[in-house]
CSV table of C-alpha atoms in Angstrom, one decimal:
chain,number,residue,atom,x,y,z
A,1,UNK,CA,64.6,86.6,56.8
A,2,UNK,CA,61.4,84.6,57.1
A,3,UNK,CA,62.5,82.3,54.2
A,4,UNK,CA,65.9,81.7,55.9
A,5,UNK,CA,64.1,80.8,59.2
A,6,UNK,CA,61.9,78.3,57.3
A,7,UNK,CA,65.0,76.7,55.8
A,8,UNK,CA,66.6,76.4,59.2
A,9,UNK,CA,63.5,74.8,60.7
A,10,UNK,CA,63.3,72.4,57.8
A,11,UNK,CA,67.0,71.5,58.2
A,12,UNK,CA,66.4,70.9,61.9
A,13,UNK,CA,63.6,68.5,61.2
A,14,UNK,CA,65.7,66.6,58.6
A,15,UNK,CA,68.6,66.4,61.0
A,16,UNK,CA,66.4,65.1,63.8
A,17,UNK,CA,65.2,62.3,61.5
A,18,UNK,CA,68.7,61.4,60.4
A,19,UNK,CA,70.2,61.4,63.9
A,20,UNK,CA,67.3,59.7,65.7
A,21,UNK,CA,65.9,62.5,67.9
A,22,UNK,CA,63.9,61.1,70.8
A,23,UNK,CA,65.8,57.9,71.2
A,24,UNK,CA,66.3,58.6,74.9
A,25,UNK,CA,63.4,57.0,76.7
A,26,UNK,CA,61.5,59.2,79.1
A,27,UNK,CA,58.3,58.7,81.1
A,28,UNK,CA,56.2,60.2,78.3
A,29,UNK,CA,57.6,58.0,75.6
A,30,UNK,CA,58.2,54.8,77.5
A,31,UNK,CA,56.3,51.8,76.2
A,32,UNK,CA,53.3,50.9,78.5
A,33,UNK,CA,52.9,47.5,80.0
A,34,UNK,CA,51.1,45.3,77.5
A,35,UNK,CA,47.4,44.7,78.3
A,36,UNK,CA,47.8,41.2,76.8
A,37,UNK,CA,50.7,39.6,78.6
A,38,UNK,CA,53.1,37.6,76.4
A,39,UNK,CA,52.9,33.8,77.0
A,40,UNK,CA,55.9,32.9,74.9
A,41,UNK,CA,57.0,29.8,76.7
A,42,UNK,CA,60.7,29.8,77.0
A,43,UNK,CA,60.4,26.6,79.0
A,44,UNK,CA,59.2,24.8,75.9
A,45,UNK,CA,55.9,23.6,77.4
A,46,UNK,CA,57.6,21.6,80.2
A,47,UNK,CA,56.1,23.5,83.2
A,48,UNK,CA,53.7,21.6,85.4
A,49,UNK,CA,53.0,24.0,88.3
A,50,UNK,CA,51.4,22.7,91.5
A,51,UNK,CA,50.2,19.1,91.1
A,52,UNK,CA,48.9,18.2,94.6
A,53,UNK,CA,45.9,19.0,96.8
A,54,UNK,CA,48.4,19.8,99.5
A,55,UNK,CA,49.3,23.0,97.7
A,56,UNK,CA,45.8,24.4,98.3
A,57,UNK,CA,45.8,23.3,101.9
A,58,UNK,CA,49.1,25.0,102.6
A,59,UNK,CA,48.9,28.2,100.5
A,60,UNK,CA,45.2,29.1,100.5
A,61,UNK,CA,44.5,29.4,104.2
A,62,UNK,CA,45.0,33.2,104.5
A,63,UNK,CA,48.5,33.2,105.8
A,64,UNK,CA,52.0,33.9,104.6
A,65,UNK,CA,55.1,31.8,105.2
A,66,UNK,CA,57.8,33.9,106.9
A,67,UNK,CA,61.3,32.6,107.3
A,68,UNK,CA,64.2,34.5,108.9
A,69,UNK,CA,67.9,33.7,108.1
A,70,UNK,CA,71.3,34.5,109.6
A,71,UNK,CA,72.9,36.5,106.9
A,72,UNK,CA,76.6,36.8,106.1
A,73,UNK,CA,76.8,39.3,103.3
A,74,UNK,CA,79.9,39.9,101.1
A,75,UNK,CA,80.3,43.6,100.5
A,76,UNK,CA,83.4,45.7,99.7
A,77,UNK,CA,85.7,42.7,100.1
A,78,UNK,CA,84.5,41.8,103.6
A,79,UNK,CA,81.8,39.7,105.2
A,80,UNK,CA,79.0,41.6,107.0
A,81,UNK,CA,76.6,40.2,109.5
A,82,UNK,CA,72.9,40.8,109.1
A,83,UNK,CA,69.4,39.3,108.6
A,84,UNK,CA,67.5,38.1,105.7
A,85,UNK,CA,63.8,37.2,105.4
A,86,UNK,CA,61.9,35.3,102.8
A,87,UNK,CA,58.1,36.0,102.7
A,88,UNK,CA,56.0,33.7,100.4
A,89,UNK,CA,52.3,34.2,100.0
A,90,UNK,CA,49.7,33.7,97.2
A,91,UNK,CA,47.5,36.7,96.1
A,92,UNK,CA,45.4,37.9,93.2
A,93,UNK,CA,47.2,39.9,90.6
A,94,UNK,CA,46.0,42.1,87.7
A,95,UNK,CA,47.0,40.7,84.3
A,96,UNK,CA,46.8,44.1,82.6
A,97,UNK,CA,48.1,46.4,85.3
A,98,UNK,CA,50.5,44.0,87.0
A,99,UNK,CA,49.6,45.1,90.5
A,100,UNK,CA,47.8,43.5,93.4
A,101,UNK,CA,44.0,43.5,92.9
A,102,UNK,CA,41.8,45.5,95.3
A,103,UNK,CA,38.7,43.6,94.3
A,104,UNK,CA,39.6,40.2,92.8
A,105,UNK,CA,35.9,39.1,92.6
A,106,UNK,CA,35.2,42.0,90.2
A,107,UNK,CA,38.3,41.5,88.0
A,108,UNK,CA,37.0,38.6,85.9
A,109,UNK,CA,39.6,37.3,83.5
A,110,UNK,CA,42.0,40.0,84.5
A,111,UNK,CA,42.7,38.2,87.8
A,112,UNK,CA,45.7,35.9,87.9
A,113,UNK,CA,46.7,34.1,91.1
A,114,UNK,CA,50.4,34.5,91.8
A,115,UNK,CA,53.0,33.3,94.2
A,116,UNK,CA,54.6,36.4,95.7
A,117,UNK,CA,58.1,36.4,97.1
A,118,UNK,CA,59.5,39.3,99.2
A,119,UNK,CA,63.2,38.8,99.9
A,120,UNK,CA,64.7,41.3,102.3
A,121,UNK,CA,68.3,41.8,103.4
A,122,UNK,CA,69.5,44.2,106.2
A,123,UNK,CA,73.2,44.6,107.0
A,124,UNK,CA,75.7,47.3,107.9
A,125,UNK,CA,78.8,48.4,106.0
A,126,UNK,CA,80.8,50.3,108.7
A,127,UNK,CA,78.7,53.1,110.0
A,128,UNK,CA,76.0,53.0,107.4
A,129,UNK,CA,73.2,50.4,106.8
A,130,UNK,CA,71.9,48.6,103.7
A,131,UNK,CA,68.3,47.8,103.3
A,132,UNK,CA,67.4,45.7,100.2
A,133,UNK,CA,64.2,44.1,99.0
A,134,UNK,CA,63.2,42.0,95.9
A,135,UNK,CA,59.6,41.2,95.0
A,136,UNK,CA,58.7,38.4,92.5
A,137,UNK,CA,55.2,37.7,91.2
A,138,UNK,CA,54.9,34.3,89.5
A,139,UNK,CA,51.6,32.8,88.3
A,140,UNK,CA,50.5,29.7,90.1
A,141,UNK,CA,49.1,28.0,87.1
A,142,UNK,CA,52.2,27.9,85.0
A,143,UNK,CA,50.7,26.0,82.0
A,144,UNK,CA,48.4,28.9,81.2
A,145,UNK,CA,50.9,31.7,82.4
A,146,UNK,CA,54.4,30.2,82.2
A,147,UNK,CA,56.5,33.3,83.0
A,148,UNK,CA,56.9,35.6,86.0
A,149,UNK,CA,54.9,38.7,85.4
A,150,UNK,CA,56.8,41.3,87.5
A,151,UNK,CA,60.0,41.7,89.5
A,152,UNK,CA,61.0,44.7,91.5
A,153,UNK,CA,64.1,45.5,93.6
A,154,UNK,CA,65.0,48.5,95.8
A,155,UNK,CA,68.1,49.3,97.7
A,156,UNK,CA,68.6,52.0,100.3
A,157,UNK,CA,71.9,53.0,101.9
A,158,UNK,CA,73.3,56.3,103.0
A,159,UNK,CA,75.0,57.1,99.7
A,160,UNK,CA,71.6,56.9,97.9
A,161,UNK,CA,68.9,54.6,96.7
A,162,UNK,CA,68.0,52.6,93.5
A,163,UNK,CA,64.9,51.0,92.1
A,164,UNK,CA,64.3,48.6,89.2
A,165,UNK,CA,61.1,47.1,87.9
A,166,UNK,CA,60.7,44.4,85.3
A,167,UNK,CA,57.3,43.9,83.6
A,168,UNK,CA,56.4,41.1,81.2
A,169,UNK,CA,55.0,42.2,77.9
A,170,UNK,CA,54.6,40.8,74.4
A,171,UNK,CA,58.3,41.5,73.7
A,172,UNK,CA,59.9,39.9,76.8
A,173,UNK,CA,60.6,42.1,79.8
A,174,UNK,CA,60.5,45.8,79.9
A,175,UNK,CA,63.0,47.1,82.5
A,176,UNK,CA,62.9,50.5,84.1
A,177,UNK,CA,65.8,51.5,86.4
A,178,UNK,CA,66.1,54.6,88.5
A,179,UNK,CA,69.3,55.2,90.4
A,180,UNK,CA,71.3,57.8,92.4
A,181,UNK,CA,74.5,56.5,90.8
A,182,UNK,CA,75.8,57.9,87.5
A,183,UNK,CA,77.0,54.5,86.3
A,184,UNK,CA,73.5,53.1,86.8
A,185,UNK,CA,71.5,56.1,85.8
A,186,UNK,CA,67.9,56.3,84.8
A,187,UNK,CA,67.1,54.0,81.8
A,188,UNK,CA,64.4,52.0,80.2
A,189,UNK,CA,65.2,48.9,78.1
A,190,UNK,CA,63.9,45.5,77.0
A,191,UNK,CA,65.3,41.9,77.4
A,192,UNK,CA,63.8,38.8,75.9
A,193,UNK,CA,64.6,35.1,75.4
A,194,UNK,CA,65.9,34.6,78.9
A,195,UNK,CA,64.6,33.4,82.3
A,196,UNK,CA,64.9,35.8,85.2
A,197,UNK,CA,67.1,34.3,88.0
A,198,UNK,CA,64.7,35.8,90.6
A,199,UNK,CA,61.9,33.6,89.2
A,200,UNK,CA,63.7,30.4,90.2
A,201,UNK,CA,63.1,31.1,93.9
A,202,UNK,CA,59.3,31.0,93.3
A,203,UNK,CA,59.6,28.0,91.0
A,204,UNK,CA,61.2,26.0,93.8
A,205,UNK,CA,58.0,26.7,95.9
A,206,UNK,CA,55.5,26.0,93.1
A,207,UNK,CA,57.1,22.8,91.8
A,208,UNK,CA,60.9,22.2,91.9
A,209,UNK,CA,60.5,19.6,89.1
A,210,UNK,CA,60.0,22.7,86.8
A,211,UNK,CA,63.5,24.0,87.6
A,212,UNK,CA,65.4,24.3,84.3
A,213,UNK,CA,68.8,22.5,84.2
A,214,UNK,CA,71.7,22.4,81.8
A,215,UNK,CA,72.9,25.4,79.8
A,216,UNK,CA,70.6,28.4,80.2
A,217,UNK,CA,70.3,32.0,79.2
A,218,UNK,CA,69.4,34.0,82.4
A,219,UNK,CA,68.8,37.5,83.5
A,220,UNK,CA,71.0,37.6,86.7
A,221,UNK,CA,69.4,38.3,90.0
A,222,UNK,CA,68.4,42.0,90.4
A,223,UNK,CA,70.1,42.3,93.9
A,224,UNK,CA,73.3,41.0,92.4
A,225,UNK,CA,72.9,43.4,89.5
A,226,UNK,CA,72.5,46.3,91.9
A,227,UNK,CA,75.5,45.5,94.1
A,228,UNK,CA,77.8,45.0,91.1
A,229,UNK,CA,76.4,47.9,88.9
A,230,UNK,CA,76.1,45.5,86.0
A,231,UNK,CA,74.9,46.4,82.5
A,232,UNK,CA,71.5,45.0,81.8
A,233,UNK,CA,72.1,41.9,79.6
A,234,UNK,CA,71.4,38.2,79.6
A,235,UNK,CA,74.1,35.8,80.8
A,236,UNK,CA,74.9,32.2,80.0
A,237,UNK,CA,74.8,29.9,83.0
A,238,UNK,CA,74.7,26.2,83.9
A,239,UNK,CA,72.1,24.8,86.3
A,240,UNK,CA,72.2,21.6,88.2
A,241,UNK,CA,69.5,20.0,90.5
A,242,UNK,CA,70.6,17.2,92.8
A,243,UNK,CA,70.1,15.7,96.3
A,244,UNK,CA,72.3,17.0,99.1
A,245,UNK,CA,74.6,14.1,100.1
A,246,UNK,CA,74.9,15.1,103.7
A,247,UNK,CA,71.1,15.4,104.1
A,248,UNK,CA,68.9,13.3,101.8
A,249,UNK,CA,65.8,15.3,102.8
A,250,UNK,CA,67.2,18.3,101.0
A,251,UNK,CA,67.8,19.2,97.4
A,252,UNK,CA,70.2,21.7,96.0
A,253,UNK,CA,69.9,23.9,92.9
A,254,UNK,CA,73.1,25.5,91.7
A,255,UNK,CA,73.7,28.1,89.0
A,256,UNK,CA,77.2,28.7,87.7
A,257,UNK,CA,77.9,31.9,85.7
A,258,UNK,CA,81.4,31.5,84.4
A,259,UNK,CA,81.7,34.9,82.8
A,260,UNK,CA,80.6,36.6,86.0
A,261,UNK,CA,82.7,34.2,88.2
A,262,UNK,CA,79.6,33.7,90.3
A,263,UNK,CA,77.9,30.6,91.8
A,264,UNK,CA,74.5,30.5,93.5
A,265,UNK,CA,73.3,27.4,95.4
A,266,UNK,CA,69.9,27.2,97.1
A,267,UNK,CA,69.1,24.3,99.4
A,268,UNK,CA,65.4,23.4,100.0
A,269,UNK,CA,63.3,20.5,101.3
A,270,UNK,CA,62.7,17.7,98.9
A,271,UNK,CA,59.2,17.2,100.3
A,272,UNK,CA,56.3,19.6,99.9
A,273,UNK,CA,56.1,22.5,100.7
A,274,UNK,CA,59.8,22.7,99.6
A,275,UNK,CA,60.9,25.2,102.2
A,276,UNK,CA,64.1,27.1,101.5
A,277,UNK,CA,66.6,26.2,104.2
A,278,UNK,CA,69.7,28.1,103.1
A,279,UNK,CA,71.6,29.6,100.2
A,280,UNK,CA,75.2,30.5,99.3
A,281,UNK,CA,76.5,32.9,96.6
A,282,UNK,CA,80.2,33.2,95.7
A,283,UNK,CA,81.6,36.0,93.6
A,284,UNK,CA,84.4,38.6,93.4
A,285,UNK,CA,84.0,41.2,96.2
A,286,UNK,CA,86.0,44.4,96.5
A,287,UNK,CA,87.7,46.6,94.0
A,288,UNK,CA,90.9,46.5,91.9
A,289,UNK,CA,93.7,44.4,93.3
A,290,UNK,CA,91.8,44.0,96.6
A,291,UNK,CA,89.0,42.1,95.0
A,292,UNK,CA,88.7,38.5,96.1
A,293,UNK,CA,86.2,35.6,95.9
A,294,UNK,CA,83.9,35.7,99.0
A,295,UNK,CA,80.8,33.8,99.8
A,296,UNK,CA,77.5,35.3,101.0
A,297,UNK,CA,75.6,32.8,103.2
A,298,UNK,CA,72.1,32.7,104.6
A,299,UNK,CA,70.9,29.9,107.0
A,300,UNK,CA,67.5,29.5,108.4
A,301,UNK,CA,66.7,30.7,111.9
A,302,UNK,CA,62.9,30.6,112.4
A,303,UNK,CA,59.8,29.9,110.3
A,304,UNK,CA,56.2,30.8,111.0
A,305,UNK,CA,52.9,31.0,109.2
A,306,UNK,CA,51.2,34.3,109.8
A,307,UNK,CA,48.7,36.8,108.4
A,308,UNK,CA,51.3,39.4,109.1
A,309,UNK,CA,49.4,42.2,107.4
A,310,UNK,CA,47.0,42.2,110.3
A,311,UNK,CA,49.7,42.3,112.9
A,312,UNK,CA,50.6,46.0,113.0
A,313,UNK,CA,50.0,47.1,116.5
A,314,UNK,CA,52.6,47.8,119.2
A,315,UNK,CA,51.5,44.7,121.0
A,316,UNK,CA,52.4,42.7,117.8
A,317,UNK,CA,56.0,43.6,118.0
A,318,UNK,CA,56.6,40.6,120.1
A,319,UNK,CA,56.2,38.5,117.0
A,320,UNK,CA,59.5,39.8,115.8
A,321,UNK,CA,61.1,37.9,118.6
A,322,UNK,CA,59.2,34.8,117.6
A,323,UNK,CA,60.8,35.2,114.2
A,324,UNK,CA,64.2,35.8,115.8
A,325,UNK,CA,64.6,39.2,114.3
A,326,UNK,CA,65.1,40.9,117.7
């Protein structure tokens, strides 16, 4: 009996080896963030980063740039009214842990100064609300650190919530997704050889001359991925940077994804600090025969510079009116 048990155990071990036991990634087996961040430059050494003293004067005075937008969001085949906010600020980031440093002065070479973007959207679909947020952390000195180090996106609505995190490592981007929805599921995977679309928003603010043009391989925006339940993969796109004919003070940057039937256009100031004035995103919205091309639009309402993290008292709520959020 004991010999039969040993045989069964041996067969189980062999079978596990042949069929790939443990191929499902869990928290205990997931690859950790690399302590030495990959600097494989998919931009082929073309990045310049900030090139003027004006950058320091604007971005290193202890305040964030807050801009509110009137939002028209395409969802379920209809246009929904809402608000969007872009928050840009520089901060010190840990190269190894890829989190905001508590004590930058003690971090030494582990400290990397980044441009952080927080993009928020709030809109209603019928009775229930959507609240979405994307955070992007892109090194300011792009020659030394060419690629965005981290991207996160969360989405909350009454059906459930989702969270995705992308971390740069020596193989590209490690992506961890957690979702209420079966079609999304909980998964961990890697993507390499492509530029995250979310990074292009911070590139505009750092130096729009660094924006890639022509045929590109991109990781589509994480908010778009969430709303369309896409499989994680890179996509071919064409990018164009040009002046806005109707307003020579503005530039437009357009991405066209033919396979996704999606176009994204961001308009921003030609002059420093290259504020983002508006954006439009056209894609198929709705399900089945009811799906139709609709355009999400965001247009600037108000912009202020503020150390918002110190404005958390009841008396400070008046600042939301200044930003046209109430």
